Amino acid sequence: MEKNSSLEVTKLEVVYQSSIIAVQGVSLSVPAKSIVALLGVNGSGKTTTLRAISGFLGIDNAKVTDGTIIFKGESLKNKMPHEVVERGIVLVPEREKIFATLTVTENLQACLKSSQVQWTKEIDKIFHFFPILYERRNQVAGYLSGGERQMLAIGNGLLCSPELLLVDELSLGLAPLLVEHLMERVQALNKELGLSILMVEQSAAALSVAEYGYIMENGHVVFSGTAERLLNHQDVKEFYLGLSEKGTRSYRDVKQYRRTRRWWG
């Protein structure tokens, strides 16, 4: 990875309730204007890593106890969420965190502090990247589909003018075709706006647009490499895609594989 990365996390350790180590020794880089994937099963420490970067650990009685989080040369270690946003990092959390009782337009307006004239300009930018939101602009957000809610959550995040977007479980619970469309939209944000993006996923879907990837297990990074290398790695294919040289594997086979797999660099 590039040495002059916009985000550098080094030997990160996160402890919950002063006793439970959730993340230990995690190091990763997100170069400016790149897309990086952070993969791992539920409970591997991915979301905790994002919360450590974005400042949302306090709500879970957790704290960064070791390591560094450097963004553009400045430490973010144990910063509050609003301080992290002010420095250009915005978290798009999982489970579609939107204002369900407001319309799509009202959701977007709620995230803006600028004037009415500026509202139109900034919101039009969101509609450019997500045309379906324009079609649904007067619809109450609680009635949107899962994919549309994800788009709105990203739109809300973009209105905070981030340089680095942290996206947690974009594909969770969505159909494959919709996931593919959302990944294309993420790639467009990266190319047209020059956004750096760190994507957390349980599946390998993010590797279709990422340049580099990391795999976490039990609070540690156990494997990393270019997206191409990860997609072609047999362990990644078997564990995250459920495929082997013999084709699709059963859930029981994959579960057993999870117990016995070994990572090789």
GROMACS .gro file of C-alpha atoms in nm:
model
  265
    1MET     CA    1   0.000   0.000   0.000
    2GLU     CA    2   0.108   0.360  -0.050
    3LYS     CA    3   0.312   0.516   0.230
    4ASN     CA    4   0.126   0.848   0.210
    5SER     CA    5  -0.215   0.695   0.282
    6SER     CA    6  -0.487   0.932   0.394
    7LEU     CA    7  -0.578   0.689   0.675
    8GLU     CA    8  -0.330   0.476   0.869
    9VAL     CA    9  -0.442   0.243   1.146
   10THR     CA   10  -0.150   0.079   1.327
   11LYS     CA   11  -0.160  -0.198   1.589
   12LEU     CA   12  -0.509  -0.098   1.700
   13GLU     CA   13  -0.645  -0.247   2.022
   14VAL     CA   14  -1.002  -0.196   2.142
   15VAL     CA   15  -1.131  -0.309   2.482
   16TYR     CA   16  -1.496  -0.332   2.590
   17GLN     CA   17  -1.597  -0.277   2.953
   18SER     CA   18  -1.231  -0.253   3.055
   19SER     CA   19  -1.189  -0.628   3.020
   20ILE     CA   20  -1.291  -0.772   2.681
   21ILE     CA   21  -1.040  -0.735   2.397
   22ALA     CA   22  -1.243  -0.706   2.075
   23VAL     CA   23  -0.969  -0.590   1.837
   24GLN     CA   24  -0.597  -0.651   1.881
   25GLY     CA   25  -0.299  -0.552   1.667
   26VAL     CA   26  -0.505  -0.442   1.366
   27SER     CA   27  -0.318  -0.241   1.103
   28LEU     CA   28  -0.465  -0.117   0.775
   29SER     CA   29  -0.425   0.165   0.525
   30VAL     CA   30  -0.669   0.356   0.307
   31PRO     CA   31  -0.484   0.561   0.045
   32ALA     CA   32  -0.640   0.884  -0.077
   33LYS     CA   33  -0.909   0.835  -0.344
   34SER     CA   34  -0.909   0.455  -0.311
   35ILE     CA   35  -1.162   0.185  -0.219
   36VAL     CA   36  -1.052  -0.068   0.043
   37ALA     CA   37  -1.251  -0.371   0.164
   38LEU     CA   38  -1.248  -0.508   0.520
   39LEU     CA   39  -1.393  -0.860   0.520
   40GLY     CA   40  -1.486  -1.097   0.800
   41VAL     CA   41  -1.771  -1.293   0.951
   42ASN     CA   42  -2.005  -1.149   1.210
   43GLY     CA   43  -1.815  -1.088   1.535
   44SER     CA   44  -1.469  -1.071   1.377
   45GLY     CA   45  -1.411  -0.709   1.481
   46LYS     CA   46  -1.487  -0.524   1.158
   47THR     CA   47  -1.758  -0.293   1.291
   48THR     CA   48  -1.559  -0.228   1.609
   49THR     CA   49  -1.269  -0.116   1.390
   50LEU     CA   50  -1.497   0.129   1.205
   51ARG     CA   51  -1.636   0.261   1.534
   52ALA     CA   52  -1.284   0.312   1.663
   53ILE     CA   53  -1.199   0.519   1.357
   54SER     CA   54  -1.526   0.717   1.359
   55GLY     CA   55  -1.540   0.778   1.735
   56PHE     CA   56  -1.854   0.577   1.815
   57LEU     CA   57  -1.700   0.340   2.069
   58GLY     CA   58  -1.828   0.528   2.373
   59ILE     CA   59  -2.188   0.418   2.324
   60ASP     CA   60  -2.075   0.058   2.381
   61ASN     CA   61  -1.848   0.132   2.677
   62ALA     CA   62  -1.542   0.059   2.467
   63LYS     CA   63  -1.213   0.241   2.421
   64VAL     CA   64  -0.900   0.235   2.209
   65THR     CA   65  -0.633   0.117   2.452
   66ASP     CA   66  -0.336   0.084   2.218
   67GLY     CA   67  -0.221   0.167   1.866
   68THR     CA   68  -0.275   0.472   1.647
   69ILE     CA   69  -0.538   0.609   1.409
   70ILE     CA   70  -0.390   0.876   1.185
   71PHE     CA   71  -0.588   1.066   0.922
   72LYS     CA   72  -0.397   1.312   0.705
   73GLY     CA   73  -0.122   1.325   0.965
   74GLU     CA   74  -0.352   1.391   1.264
   75SER     CA   75  -0.438   1.149   1.544
   76LEU     CA   76  -0.804   1.046   1.580
   77LYS     CA   77  -0.748   0.818   1.879
   78ASN     CA   78  -1.051   0.835   2.110
   79LYS     CA   79  -1.190   1.145   1.937
   80MET     CA   80  -1.563   1.219   1.964
   81PRO     CA   81  -1.778   1.146   1.655
   82HIS     CA   82  -1.840   1.514   1.574
   83GLU     CA   83  -1.465   1.579   1.590
   84VAL     CA   84  -1.401   1.298   1.343
   85VAL     CA   85  -1.671   1.429   1.104
   86GLU     CA   86  -1.518   1.777   1.119
   87ARG     CA   87  -1.189   1.624   1.002
   88GLY     CA   88  -1.353   1.461   0.700
   89ILE     CA   89  -1.452   1.107   0.799
   90VAL     CA   90  -1.818   0.999   0.792
   91LEU     CA   91  -1.962   0.663   0.897
   92VAL     CA   92  -2.258   0.510   0.712
   93PRO     CA   93  -2.369   0.251   0.971
   94GLU     CA   94  -2.540  -0.080   0.910
   95ARG     CA   95  -2.914  -0.142   0.952
   96GLU     CA   96  -3.019   0.159   0.748
   97LYS     CA   97  -2.994   0.441   1.001
   98ILE     CA   98  -3.237   0.695   0.851
   99PHE     CA   99  -3.527   0.912   0.971
  100ALA     CA  100  -3.808   0.669   0.893
  101THR     CA  101  -4.095   0.916   0.954
  102LEU     CA  102  -3.954   1.188   0.725
  103THR     CA  103  -3.968   1.199   0.347
  104VAL     CA  104  -3.657   1.136   0.140
  105THR     CA  105  -3.609   1.510   0.081
  106GLU     CA  106  -3.664   1.589   0.449
  107ASN     CA  107  -3.404   1.328   0.543
  108LEU     CA  108  -3.150   1.499   0.321
  109GLN     CA  109  -3.242   1.848   0.439
  110ALA     CA  110  -3.201   1.740   0.800
  111CYS     CA  111  -2.834   1.668   0.731
  112LEU     CA  112  -2.764   2.014   0.589
  113LYS     CA  113  -2.675   2.331   0.776
  114SER     CA  114  -2.659   2.551   0.468
  115SER     CA  115  -2.909   2.788   0.311
  116GLN     CA  116  -3.211   2.696   0.098
  117VAL     CA  117  -3.013   2.776  -0.218
  118GLN     CA  118  -2.733   2.546  -0.105
  119TRP     CA  119  -2.988   2.277  -0.019
  120THR     CA  120  -3.096   2.250  -0.381
  121LYS     CA  121  -2.740   2.225  -0.512
  122GLU     CA  122  -2.624   1.964  -0.262
  123ILE     CA  123  -2.939   1.753  -0.274
  124ASP     CA  124  -2.934   1.755  -0.655
  125LYS     CA  125  -2.587   1.601  -0.629
  126ILE     CA  126  -2.730   1.314  -0.426
  127PHE     CA  127  -3.011   1.265  -0.679
  128HIS     CA  128  -2.747   1.254  -0.955
  129PHE     CA  129  -2.580   0.951  -0.796
  130PHE     CA  130  -2.906   0.789  -0.686
  131PRO     CA  131  -3.181   0.874  -0.940
  132ILE     CA  132  -3.431   0.645  -0.767
  133LEU     CA  133  -3.420   0.876  -0.465
  134TYR     CA  134  -3.537   1.162  -0.686
  135GLU     CA  135  -3.832   0.950  -0.795
  136ARG     CA  136  -3.905   0.877  -0.427
  137ARG     CA  137  -3.824   1.229  -0.301
  138ASN     CA  138  -4.171   1.288  -0.152
  139GLN     CA  139  -4.211   0.937  -0.013
  140VAL     CA  140  -4.182   0.865   0.360
  141ALA     CA  141  -3.846   0.696   0.408
  142GLY     CA  142  -3.989   0.418   0.622
  143TYR     CA  143  -4.166   0.282   0.314
  144LEU     CA  144  -3.855   0.262   0.098
  145SER     CA  145  -3.710  -0.074   0.000
  146GLY     CA  146  -3.398  -0.198   0.177
  147GLY     CA  147  -3.174  -0.094  -0.111
  148GLU     CA  148  -3.332   0.251  -0.134
  149ARG     CA  149  -3.279   0.302   0.238
  150GLN     CA  150  -2.914   0.215   0.194
  151MET     CA  151  -2.887   0.472  -0.084
  152LEU     CA  152  -3.052   0.734   0.138
  153ALA     CA  153  -2.816   0.651   0.425
  154ILE     CA  154  -2.519   0.704   0.194
  155GLY     CA  155  -2.677   1.027   0.067
  156ASN     CA  156  -2.715   1.154   0.421
  157GLY     CA  157  -2.350   1.077   0.483
  158LEU     CA  158  -2.236   1.253   0.167
  159LEU     CA  159  -2.403   1.575   0.281
  160CYS     CA  160  -2.144   1.594   0.560
  161SER     CA  161  -1.881   1.653   0.286
  162PRO     CA  162  -1.653   1.359   0.372
  163GLU     CA  163  -1.311   1.288   0.229
  164LEU     CA  164  -1.329   0.932   0.364
  165LEU     CA  165  -1.654   0.736   0.377
  166LEU     CA  166  -1.681   0.435   0.610
  167VAL     CA  167  -1.954   0.202   0.485
  168ASP     CA  168  -2.070  -0.078   0.715
  169GLU     CA  169  -2.243  -0.383   0.562
  170LEU     CA  170  -2.379  -0.220   0.248
  171SER     CA  171  -2.499  -0.552   0.104
  172LEU     CA  172  -2.660  -0.690   0.420
  173GLY     CA  173  -2.990  -0.862   0.338
  174LEU     CA  174  -3.005  -0.739  -0.023
  175ALA     CA  175  -3.052  -0.934  -0.346
  176PRO     CA  176  -2.736  -0.993  -0.556
  177LEU     CA  177  -2.847  -0.770  -0.846
  178LEU     CA  178  -2.916  -0.482  -0.608
  179VAL     CA  179  -2.581  -0.535  -0.437
  180GLU     CA  180  -2.412  -0.515  -0.777
  181HIS     CA  181  -2.592  -0.187  -0.850
  182LEU     CA  182  -2.493  -0.039  -0.514
  183MET     CA  183  -2.131  -0.139  -0.567
  184GLU     CA  184  -2.139   0.041  -0.902
  185ARG     CA  185  -2.273   0.352  -0.727
  186VAL     CA  186  -1.996   0.333  -0.469
  187GLN     CA  187  -1.742   0.310  -0.749
  188ALA     CA  188  -1.899   0.616  -0.915
  189LEU     CA  189  -1.866   0.814  -0.590
  190ASN     CA  190  -1.501   0.720  -0.574
  191LYS     CA  191  -1.428   0.816  -0.934
  192GLU     CA  192  -1.642   1.130  -0.970
  193LEU     CA  193  -1.593   1.280  -0.624
  194GLY     CA  194  -1.248   1.140  -0.546
  195LEU     CA  195  -1.379   0.988  -0.221
  196SER     CA  196  -1.172   0.743  -0.022
  197ILE     CA  197  -1.397   0.454   0.087
  198LEU     CA  198  -1.347   0.181   0.346
  199MET     CA  199  -1.613  -0.088   0.308
  200VAL     CA  200  -1.692  -0.350   0.572
  201GLU     CA  201  -1.857  -0.665   0.436
  202GLN     CA  202  -1.920  -1.026   0.536
  203SER     CA  203  -1.910  -1.138   0.173
  204ALA     CA  204  -1.653  -1.083  -0.099
  205ALA     CA  205  -1.889  -0.848  -0.291
  206ALA     CA  206  -1.680  -0.541  -0.209
  207LEU     CA  207  -1.378  -0.692  -0.383
  208SER     CA  208  -1.551  -0.628  -0.716
  209VAL     CA  209  -1.483  -0.255  -0.673
  210ALA     CA  210  -1.202  -0.240  -0.416
  211GLU     CA  211  -0.836  -0.210  -0.498
  212TYR     CA  212  -0.713  -0.373  -0.180
  213GLY     CA  213  -0.863  -0.591   0.092
  214TYR     CA  214  -0.810  -0.711   0.448
  215ILE     CA  215  -0.963  -1.014   0.618
  216MET     CA  216  -1.034  -1.016   0.992
  217GLU     CA  217  -1.090  -1.307   1.227
  218ASN     CA  218  -1.130  -1.294   1.604
  219GLY     CA  219  -1.016  -0.933   1.625
  220HIS     CA  220  -0.706  -0.977   1.409
  221VAL     CA  221  -0.616  -0.910   1.046
  222VAL     CA  222  -0.520  -1.254   0.918
  223PHE     CA  223  -0.477  -1.189   0.547
  224SER     CA  224  -0.444  -0.892   0.311
  225GLY     CA  225  -0.363  -0.820  -0.050
  226THR     CA  226  -0.489  -0.670  -0.372
  227ALA     CA  227  -0.852  -0.741  -0.457
  228GLU     CA  228  -0.739  -0.960  -0.746
  229ARG     CA  229  -0.513  -1.164  -0.519
  230LEU     CA  230  -0.788  -1.217  -0.264
  231LEU     CA  231  -1.046  -1.313  -0.526
  232ASN     CA  232  -0.806  -1.569  -0.670
  233HIS     CA  233  -0.700  -1.709  -0.332
  234GLN     CA  234  -0.846  -2.052  -0.267
  235ASP     CA  235  -0.916  -1.989   0.102
  236VAL     CA  236  -1.102  -1.668   0.024
  237LYS     CA  237  -1.309  -1.839  -0.245
  238GLU     CA  238  -1.400  -2.126  -0.016
  239PHE     CA  239  -1.468  -1.925   0.299
  240TYR     CA  240  -1.638  -1.616   0.156
  241LEU     CA  241  -1.788  -1.741  -0.169
  242GLY     CA  242  -1.860  -2.099  -0.061
  243LEU     CA  243  -1.679  -2.232  -0.367
  244SER     CA  244  -1.412  -2.490  -0.415
  245GLU     CA  245  -1.247  -2.653  -0.713
  246LYS     CA  246  -1.543  -2.893  -0.715
  247GLY     CA  247  -1.800  -2.612  -0.726
  248THR     CA  248  -2.053  -2.489  -0.473
  249ARG     CA  249  -2.022  -2.633  -0.124
  250SER     CA  250  -2.298  -2.704   0.125
  251TYR     CA  251  -2.346  -2.493   0.438
  252ARG     CA  252  -2.222  -2.785   0.651
  253ASP     CA  253  -1.904  -2.812   0.443
  254VAL     CA  254  -1.835  -2.439   0.470
  255LYS     CA  255  -1.902  -2.443   0.845
  256GLN     CA  256  -1.654  -2.728   0.890
  257TYR     CA  257  -1.406  -2.543   0.668
  258ARG     CA  258  -1.431  -2.239   0.895
  259ARG     CA  259  -1.312  -2.453   1.184
  260THR     CA  260  -1.011  -2.594   1.000
  261ARG     CA  261  -0.897  -2.330   0.748
  262ARG     CA  262  -0.546  -2.186   0.752
  263TRP     CA  263  -0.435  -1.859   0.594
  264TRP     CA  264  -0.122  -1.845   0.383
  265GLY     CA  265   0.047  -1.527   0.266
   0.00000   0.00000   0.00000
